[in-house]
């Protein structure tokens, strides 16, 4: 069994996951998508995990109720863009456009979220490429291909060959936060770790990294509230 359905209102789906590192049963409710995961030690008995999940059902439902609601971009609504709350207004043409602090989107309700996402992805590529190349120049390092994804577990990554991956949702955050993540990943071109030497490199090219890291800890989940596809 890799999942468990708990009866009640609403019915709860719990994913069971064994871990060699786990020393006890533990539950986690994702604040991003509401997924419930029960992690169990490798040798734990499944019936103990099931009993634990039933015992914690009310706790799970309480955490699900506390989750922020998903937001879907629509005409008359808004979306975060470069740290600002930007209104979405009906526009002309085929693509979303940003003009004078407003995002104009052609009025086809089912396509508005997709067009807003496309606009954000294009802007994210521009901002992240510019920031990454600038920090690479400062450090005298080369970069590989830059790719964008809609990741939930990390904001960016750097491979040994210099390929960079970023969450395009970073363009929704204040610019200094996006630039911090770029500085963080480019710094890995010199230090593929999170040692004191690594943080010294980050400090050299982006002195305000502590403020940016704190912003992500406090507000990062807000960037994942928006749903752009079904």
PDB file of N, CA, C and O in Angstrom, residues 154-215:
ATOM      1  N   UNK A 154      12.416  23.492  -4.720  1.00  0.00           N
ATOM      2  CA  UNK A 154      13.580  24.369  -4.700  1.00  0.00           C
ATOM      3  C   UNK A 154      13.369  25.524  -5.662  1.00  0.00           C
ATOM      4  O   UNK A 154      12.623  25.423  -6.632  1.00  0.00           O
ATOM      5  N   UNK A 155      14.065  26.625  -5.402  1.00  0.00           N
ATOM      6  CA  UNK A 155      13.943  27.815  -6.246  1.00  0.00           C
ATOM      7  C   UNK A 155      14.967  27.804  -7.373  1.00  0.00           C
ATOM      8  O   UNK A 155      14.795  28.499  -8.370  1.00  0.00           O
ATOM      9  N   UNK A 156      16.012  27.030  -7.225  1.00  0.00           N
ATOM     10  CA  UNK A 156      17.027  26.975  -8.275  1.00  0.00           C
ATOM     11  C   UNK A 156      18.002  25.855  -8.007  1.00  0.00           C
ATOM     12  O   UNK A 156      18.017  25.253  -6.924  1.00  0.00           O
ATOM     13  N   UNK A 157      18.823  25.543  -9.010  1.00  0.00           N
ATOM     14  CA  UNK A 157      19.866  24.531  -8.847  1.00  0.00           C
ATOM     15  C   UNK A 157      20.964  24.799  -9.864  1.00  0.00           C
ATOM     16  O   UNK A 157      20.749  25.449 -10.889  1.00  0.00           O
ATOM     17  N   UNK A 158      22.142  24.271  -9.554  1.00  0.00           N
ATOM     18  CA  UNK A 158      23.295  24.406 -10.447  1.00  0.00           C
ATOM     19  C   UNK A 158      23.947  23.042 -10.584  1.00  0.00           C
ATOM     20  O   UNK A 158      24.294  22.402  -9.581  1.00  0.00           O
ATOM     21  N   UNK A 159      24.104  22.570 -11.814  1.00  0.00           N
ATOM     22  CA  UNK A 159      24.739  21.280 -12.075  1.00  0.00           C
ATOM     23  C   UNK A 159      26.253  21.460 -12.197  1.00  0.00           C
ATOM     24  O   UNK A 159      26.751  22.582 -12.351  1.00  0.00           O
ATOM     25  N   UNK A 160      26.973  20.346 -12.152  1.00  0.00           N
ATOM     26  CA  UNK A 160      28.432  20.411 -12.214  1.00  0.00           C
ATOM     27  C   UNK A 160      28.921  20.996 -13.535  1.00  0.00           C
ATOM     28  O   UNK A 160      30.023  21.545 -13.602  1.00  0.00           O
ATOM     29  N   UNK A 161      28.128  20.851 -14.603  1.00  0.00           N
ATOM     30  CA  UNK A 161      28.547  21.387 -15.899  1.00  0.00           C
ATOM     31  C   UNK A 161      28.105  22.832 -16.107  1.00  0.00           C
ATOM     32  O   UNK A 161      28.234  23.382 -17.203  1.00  0.00           O
ATOM     33  N   UNK A 162      27.580  23.459 -15.059  1.00  0.00           N
ATOM     34  CA  UNK A 162      27.203  24.865 -15.156  1.00  0.00           C
ATOM     35  C   UNK A 162      25.787  25.126 -15.618  1.00  0.00           C
ATOM     36  O   UNK A 162      25.387  26.286 -15.749  1.00  0.00           O
ATOM     37  N   UNK A 163      24.995  24.069 -15.852  1.00  0.00           N
ATOM     38  CA  UNK A 163      23.605  24.280 -16.224  1.00  0.00           C
ATOM     39  C   UNK A 163      22.822  24.767 -15.008  1.00  0.00           C
ATOM     40  O   UNK A 163      22.951  24.220 -13.915  1.00  0.00           O
ATOM     41  N   UNK A 164      22.022  25.794 -15.222  1.00  0.00           N
ATOM     42  CA  UNK A 164      21.228  26.381 -14.146  1.00  0.00           C
ATOM     43  C   UNK A 164      19.750  26.108 -14.371  1.00  0.00           C
ATOM     44  O   UNK A 164      19.267  26.146 -15.504  1.00  0.00           O
ATOM     45  N   UNK A 165      19.040  25.835 -13.303  1.00  0.00           N
ATOM     46  CA  UNK A 165      17.599  25.668 -13.353  1.00  0.00           C
ATOM     47  C   UNK A 165      16.976  26.598 -12.321  1.00  0.00           C
ATOM     48  O   UNK A 165      17.463  26.693 -11.195  1.00  0.00           O
ATOM     49  N   UNK A 166      15.910  27.292 -12.719  1.00  0.00           N
ATOM     50  CA  UNK A 166      15.213  28.190 -11.807  1.00  0.00           C
ATOM     51  C   UNK A 166      13.710  27.961 -11.876  1.00  0.00           C
ATOM     52  O   UNK A 166      13.175  27.540 -12.910  1.00  0.00           O
ATOM     53  N   UNK A 167      13.034  28.295 -10.793  1.00  0.00           N
ATOM     54  CA  UNK A 167      11.583  28.373 -10.815  1.00  0.00           C
ATOM     55  C   UNK A 167      11.191  29.701 -11.457  1.00  0.00           C
ATOM     56  O   UNK A 167      11.621  30.766 -11.002  1.00  0.00           O
ATOM     57  N   UNK A 168      10.362  29.660 -12.489  1.00  0.00           N
ATOM     58  CA  UNK A 168       9.971  30.903 -13.155  1.00  0.00           C
ATOM     59  C   UNK A 168       9.104  31.775 -12.241  1.00  0.00           C
ATOM     60  O   UNK A 168       8.971  32.979 -12.477  1.00  0.00           O
ATOM     61  N   UNK A 169       8.559  31.196 -11.174  1.00  0.00           N
ATOM     62  CA  UNK A 169       7.743  31.987 -10.257  1.00  0.00           C
ATOM     63  C   UNK A 169       8.560  33.031  -9.505  1.00  0.00           C
ATOM     64  O   UNK A 169       8.000  33.917  -8.868  1.00  0.00           O
ATOM     65  N   UNK A 170       9.889  32.941  -9.581  1.00  0.00           N
ATOM     66  CA  UNK A 170      10.725  33.950  -8.937  1.00  0.00           C
ATOM     67  C   UNK A 170      10.460  35.347  -9.473  1.00  0.00           C
ATOM     68  O   UNK A 170      10.692  36.340  -8.782  1.00  0.00           O
ATOM     69  N   UNK A 171       9.977  35.448 -10.711  1.00  0.00           N
ATOM     70  CA  UNK A 171       9.717  36.767 -11.280  1.00  0.00           C
ATOM     71  C   UNK A 171       8.545  37.441 -10.575  1.00  0.00           C
ATOM     72  O   UNK A 171       8.343  38.655 -10.712  1.00  0.00           O
ATOM     73  N   UNK A 172       7.782  36.675  -9.803  1.00  0.00           N
ATOM     74  CA  UNK A 172       6.684  37.249  -9.039  1.00  0.00           C
ATOM     75  C   UNK A 172       7.194  37.913  -7.754  1.00  0.00           C
ATOM     76  O   UNK A 172       6.514  38.747  -7.166  1.00  0.00           O
ATOM     77  N   UNK A 173       8.375  37.533  -7.317  1.00  0.00           N
ATOM     78  CA  UNK A 173       8.958  38.068  -6.080  1.00  0.00           C
ATOM     79  C   UNK A 173       9.624  39.414  -6.341  1.00  0.00           C
ATOM     80  O   UNK A 173       9.866  39.791  -7.500  1.00  0.00           O
ATOM     81  N   UNK A 174       9.971  40.158  -5.291  1.00  0.00           N
ATOM     82  CA  UNK A 174      10.733  41.396  -5.485  1.00  0.00           C
ATOM     83  C   UNK A 174      12.037  41.102  -6.228  1.00  0.00           C
ATOM     84  O   UNK A 174      12.642  40.031  -6.035  1.00  0.00           O
ATOM     85  N   UNK A 175      12.495  41.999  -7.076  1.00  0.00           N
ATOM     86  CA  UNK A 175      13.704  41.750  -7.881  1.00  0.00           C
ATOM     87  C   UNK A 175      14.923  41.346  -7.077  1.00  0.00           C
ATOM     88  O   UNK A 175      15.715  40.514  -7.531  1.00  0.00           O
ATOM     89  N   UNK A 176      15.096  41.900  -5.868  1.00  0.00           N
ATOM     90  CA  UNK A 176      16.297  41.543  -5.106  1.00  0.00           C
ATOM     91  C   UNK A 176      16.266  40.075  -4.669  1.00  0.00           C
ATOM     92  O   UNK A 176      17.313  39.452  -4.470  1.00  0.00           O
ATOM     93  N   UNK A 177      15.064  39.509  -4.535  1.00  0.00           N
ATOM     94  CA  UNK A 177      14.940  38.095  -4.177  1.00  0.00           C
ATOM     95  C   UNK A 177      15.349  37.220  -5.358  1.00  0.00           C
ATOM     96  O   UNK A 177      16.094  36.251  -5.219  1.00  0.00           O
ATOM     97  N   UNK A 178      14.859  37.572  -6.543  1.00  0.00           N
ATOM     98  CA  UNK A 178      15.265  36.847  -7.757  1.00  0.00           C
ATOM     99  C   UNK A 178      16.773  36.920  -7.942  1.00  0.00           C
ATOM    100  O   UNK A 178      17.422  35.914  -8.257  1.00  0.00           O
ATOM    101  N   UNK A 179      17.335  38.091  -7.726  1.00  0.00           N
ATOM    102  CA  UNK A 179      18.776  38.249  -7.915  1.00  0.00           C
ATOM    103  C   UNK A 179      19.566  37.443  -6.877  1.00  0.00           C
ATOM    104  O   UNK A 179      20.629  36.911  -7.187  1.00  0.00           O
ATOM    105  N   UNK A 180      19.026  37.329  -5.674  1.00  0.00           N
ATOM    106  CA  UNK A 180      19.707  36.512  -4.674  1.00  0.00           C
ATOM    107  C   UNK A 180      19.780  35.052  -5.122  1.00  0.00           C
ATOM    108  O   UNK A 180      20.823  34.401  -5.007  1.00  0.00           O
ATOM    109  N   UNK A 181      18.662  34.520  -5.610  1.00  0.00           N
ATOM    110  CA  UNK A 181      18.661  33.113  -6.034  1.00  0.00           C
ATOM    111  C   UNK A 181      19.652  32.916  -7.176  1.00  0.00           C
ATOM    112  O   UNK A 181      20.382  31.913  -7.221  1.00  0.00           O
ATOM    113  N   UNK A 182      19.713  33.872  -8.097  1.00  0.00           N
ATOM    114  CA  UNK A 182      20.687  33.781  -9.189  1.00  0.00           C
ATOM    115  C   UNK A 182      22.108  33.811  -8.634  1.00  0.00           C
ATOM    116  O   UNK A 182      22.969  33.011  -9.048  1.00  0.00           O
ATOM    117  N   UNK A 183      22.376  34.703  -7.694  1.00  0.00           N
ATOM    118  CA  UNK A 183      23.709  34.779  -7.089  1.00  0.00           C
ATOM    119  C   UNK A 183      24.048  33.476  -6.377  1.00  0.00           C
ATOM    120  O   UNK A 183      25.184  32.972  -6.461  1.00  0.00           O
ATOM    121  N   UNK A 184      23.094  32.921  -5.688  1.00  0.00           N
ATOM    122  CA  UNK A 184      23.276  31.664  -4.956  1.00  0.00           C
ATOM    123  C   UNK A 184      23.693  30.537  -5.906  1.00  0.00           C
ATOM    124  O   UNK A 184      24.665  29.815  -5.651  1.00  0.00           O
ATOM    125  N   UNK A 185      22.948  30.398  -7.006  1.00  0.00           N
ATOM    126  CA  UNK A 185      23.246  29.297  -7.925  1.00  0.00           C
ATOM    127  C   UNK A 185      24.556  29.518  -8.682  1.00  0.00           C
ATOM    128  O   UNK A 185      25.328  28.577  -8.890  1.00  0.00           O
ATOM    129  N   UNK A 186      24.826  30.745  -9.088  1.00  0.00           N
ATOM    130  CA  UNK A 186      26.084  31.013  -9.802  1.00  0.00           C
ATOM    131  C   UNK A 186      27.276  30.807  -8.873  1.00  0.00           C
ATOM    132  O   UNK A 186      28.340  30.340  -9.299  1.00  0.00           O
ATOM    133  N   UNK A 187      27.116  31.100  -7.589  1.00  0.00           N
ATOM    134  CA  UNK A 187      28.200  30.892  -6.618  1.00  0.00           C
ATOM    135  C   UNK A 187      28.603  29.422  -6.546  1.00  0.00           C
ATOM    136  O   UNK A 187      29.748  29.091  -6.209  1.00  0.00           O
ATOM    137  N   UNK A 188      27.672  28.533  -6.875  1.00  0.00           N
ATOM    138  CA  UNK A 188      28.000  27.102  -6.878  1.00  0.00           C
ATOM    139  C   UNK A 188      29.004  26.740  -7.976  1.00  0.00           C
ATOM    140  O   UNK A 188      29.575  25.650  -7.937  1.00  0.00           O
ATOM    141  N   UNK A 189      29.215  27.635  -8.906  1.00  0.00           N
ATOM    142  CA  UNK A 189      30.230  27.367  -9.937  1.00  0.00           C
ATOM    143  C   UNK A 189      31.627  27.363  -9.322  1.00  0.00           C
ATOM    144  O   UNK A 189      32.559  26.780  -9.887  1.00  0.00           O
ATOM    145  N   UNK A 190      31.769  27.981  -8.156  1.00  0.00           N
ATOM    146  CA  UNK A 190      33.049  27.954  -7.447  1.00  0.00           C
ATOM    147  C   UNK A 190      33.028  26.995  -6.263  1.00  0.00           C
ATOM    148  O   UNK A 190      34.050  26.395  -5.928  1.00  0.00           O
ATOM    149  N   UNK A 191      31.875  26.873  -5.633  1.00  0.00           N
ATOM    150  CA  UNK A 191      31.753  26.015  -4.454  1.00  0.00           C
ATOM    151  C   UNK A 191      30.476  25.185  -4.565  1.00  0.00           C
ATOM    152  O   UNK A 191      29.381  25.690  -4.369  1.00  0.00           O
ATOM    153  N   UNK A 192      30.609  23.892  -4.894  1.00  0.00           N
ATOM    154  CA  UNK A 192      29.440  23.030  -5.041  1.00  0.00           C
ATOM    155  C   UNK A 192      29.036  22.453  -3.685  1.00  0.00           C
ATOM    156  O   UNK A 192      29.010  21.236  -3.466  1.00  0.00           O
ATOM    157  N   UNK A 193      28.738  23.331  -2.763  1.00  0.00           N
ATOM    158  CA  UNK A 193      28.384  22.940  -1.404  1.00  0.00           C
ATOM    159  C   UNK A 193      27.741  24.145  -0.732  1.00  0.00           C
ATOM    160  O   UNK A 193      27.498  25.157  -1.382  1.00  0.00           O
ATOM    161  N   UNK A 194      27.472  24.023   0.549  1.00  0.00           N
ATOM    162  CA  UNK A 194      26.955  25.166   1.311  1.00  0.00           C
ATOM    163  C   UNK A 194      27.864  25.440   2.511  1.00  0.00           C
ATOM    164  O   UNK A 194      27.399  25.695   3.626  1.00  0.00           O
ATOM    165  N   UNK A 195      29.142  25.374   2.252  1.00  0.00           N
ATOM    166  CA  UNK A 195      30.145  25.616   3.285  1.00  0.00           C
ATOM    167  C   UNK A 195      30.294  27.108   3.557  1.00  0.00           C
ATOM    168  O   UNK A 195      29.689  27.956   2.886  1.00  0.00           O
ATOM    169  N   UNK A 196      31.128  27.419   4.545  1.00  0.00           N
ATOM    170  CA  UNK A 196      31.426  28.825   4.833  1.00  0.00           C
ATOM    171  C   UNK A 196      32.055  29.499   3.623  1.00  0.00           C
ATOM    172  O   UNK A 196      31.805  30.685   3.355  1.00  0.00           O
ATOM    173  N   UNK A 197      32.879  28.759   2.872  1.00  0.00           N
ATOM    174  CA  UNK A 197      33.496  29.323   1.664  1.00  0.00           C
ATOM    175  C   UNK A 197      32.436  29.681   0.631  1.00  0.00           C
ATOM    176  O   UNK A 197      32.533  30.716  -0.044  1.00  0.00           O
ATOM    177  N   UNK A 198      31.418  28.823   0.511  1.00  0.00           N
ATOM    178  CA  UNK A 198      30.332  29.111  -0.428  1.00  0.00           C
ATOM    179  C   UNK A 198      29.631  30.408  -0.048  1.00  0.00           C
ATOM    180  O   UNK A 198      29.422  31.290  -0.888  1.00  0.00           O
ATOM    181  N   UNK A 199      29.250  30.546   1.214  1.00  0.00           N
ATOM    182  CA  UNK A 199      28.520  31.745   1.639  1.00  0.00           C
ATOM    183  C   UNK A 199      29.391  32.994   1.544  1.00  0.00           C
ATOM    184  O   UNK A 199      28.874  34.098   1.339  1.00  0.00           O
ATOM    185  N   UNK A 200      30.692  32.811   1.627  1.00  0.00           N
ATOM    186  CA  UNK A 200      31.588  33.955   1.436  1.00  0.00           C
ATOM    187  C   UNK A 200      31.525  34.435  -0.009  1.00  0.00           C
ATOM    188  O   UNK A 200      31.591  35.644  -0.281  1.00  0.00           O
ATOM    189  N   UNK A 201      31.400  33.492  -0.945  1.00  0.00           N
ATOM    190  CA  UNK A 201      31.269  33.861  -2.360  1.00  0.00           C
ATOM    191  C   UNK A 201      29.957  34.609  -2.577  1.00  0.00           C
ATOM    192  O   UNK A 201      29.910  35.646  -3.258  1.00  0.00           O
ATOM    193  N   UNK A 202      28.864  34.079  -2.004  1.00  0.00           N
ATOM    194  CA  UNK A 202      27.560  34.745  -2.129  1.00  0.00           C
ATOM    195  C   UNK A 202      27.633  36.149  -1.550  1.00  0.00           C
ATOM    196  O   UNK A 202      27.144  37.111  -2.155  1.00  0.00           O
ATOM    197  N   UNK A 203      28.241  36.274  -0.395  1.00  0.00           N
ATOM    198  CA  UNK A 203      28.374  37.578   0.263  1.00  0.00           C
ATOM    199  C   UNK A 203      29.122  38.565  -0.613  1.00  0.00           C
ATOM    200  O   UNK A 203      28.784  39.752  -0.672  1.00  0.00           O
ATOM    201  N   UNK A 204      30.116  38.066  -1.325  1.00  0.00           N
ATOM    202  CA  UNK A 204      30.941  38.953  -2.160  1.00  0.00           C
ATOM    203  C   UNK A 204      30.133  39.551  -3.309  1.00  0.00           C
ATOM    204  O   UNK A 204      30.288  40.727  -3.645  1.00  0.00           O
ATOM    205  N   UNK A 205      29.259  38.749  -3.918  1.00  0.00           N
ATOM    206  CA  UNK A 205      28.534  39.250  -5.093  1.00  0.00           C
ATOM    207  C   UNK A 205      27.123  39.723  -4.759  1.00  0.00           C
ATOM    208  O   UNK A 205      26.498  40.439  -5.542  1.00  0.00           O
ATOM    209  N   UNK A 206      26.598  39.335  -3.563  1.00  0.00           N
ATOM    210  CA  UNK A 206      25.253  39.764  -3.187  1.00  0.00           C
ATOM    211  C   UNK A 206      25.185  39.921  -1.668  1.00  0.00           C
ATOM    212  O   UNK A 206      24.707  39.032  -0.958  1.00  0.00           O
ATOM    213  N   UNK A 207      25.635  41.057  -1.158  1.00  0.00           N
ATOM    214  CA  UNK A 207      25.733  41.257   0.297  1.00  0.00           C
ATOM    215  C   UNK A 207      24.402  41.170   1.046  1.00  0.00           C
ATOM    216  O   UNK A 207      24.379  40.853   2.239  1.00  0.00           O
ATOM    217  N   UNK A 208      23.280  41.450   0.369  1.00  0.00           N
ATOM    218  CA  UNK A 208      21.985  41.454   1.057  1.00  0.00           C
ATOM    219  C   UNK A 208      21.290  40.094   1.034  1.00  0.00           C
ATOM    220  O   UNK A 208      20.059  40.010   1.108  1.00  0.00           O
ATOM    221  N   UNK A 209      22.057  39.024   0.946  1.00  0.00           N
ATOM    222  CA  UNK A 209      21.439  37.710   0.761  1.00  0.00           C
ATOM    223  C   UNK A 209      20.594  37.270   1.957  1.00  0.00           C
ATOM    224  O   UNK A 209      19.607  36.550   1.796  1.00  0.00           O
ATOM    225  N   UNK A 210      20.916  37.713   3.171  1.00  0.00           N
ATOM    226  CA  UNK A 210      20.143  37.281   4.336  1.00  0.00           C
ATOM    227  C   UNK A 210      18.711  37.809   4.286  1.00  0.00           C
ATOM    228  O   UNK A 210      17.758  37.095   4.624  1.00  0.00           O
ATOM    229  N   UNK A 211      18.539  39.054   3.859  1.00  0.00           N
ATOM    230  CA  UNK A 211      17.192  39.614   3.734  1.00  0.00           C
ATOM    231  C   UNK A 211      16.381  38.858   2.688  1.00  0.00           C
ATOM    232  O   UNK A 211      15.182  38.594   2.882  1.00  0.00           O
ATOM    233  N   UNK A 212      17.023  38.523   1.578  1.00  0.00           N
ATOM    234  CA  UNK A 212      16.330  37.810   0.501  1.00  0.00           C
ATOM    235  C   UNK A 212      15.946  36.399   0.939  1.00  0.00           C
ATOM    236  O   UNK A 212      14.842  35.920   0.648  1.00  0.00           O
ATOM    237  N   UNK A 213      16.847  35.726   1.637  1.00  0.00           N
ATOM    238  CA  UNK A 213      16.553  34.377   2.131  1.00  0.00           C
ATOM    239  C   UNK A 213      15.385  34.420   3.106  1.00  0.00           C
ATOM    240  O   UNK A 213      14.504  33.549   3.073  1.00  0.00           O
ATOM    241  N   UNK A 214      15.353  35.426   3.942  1.00  0.00           N
ATOM    242  CA  UNK A 214      14.252  35.557   4.894  1.00  0.00           C
ATOM    243  C   UNK A 214      12.934  35.813   4.172  1.00  0.00           C
ATOM    244  O   UNK A 214      11.882  35.279   4.569  1.00  0.00           O
ATOM    245  N   UNK A 215      12.962  36.627   3.121  1.00  0.00           N
ATOM    246  CA  UNK A 215      11.734  36.893   2.357  1.00  0.00           C
ATOM    247  C   UNK A 215      11.171  35.588   1.796  1.00  0.00           C
ATOM    248  O   UNK A 215       9.961  35.337   1.867  1.00  0.00           O
TER     249      UNK A 215
END
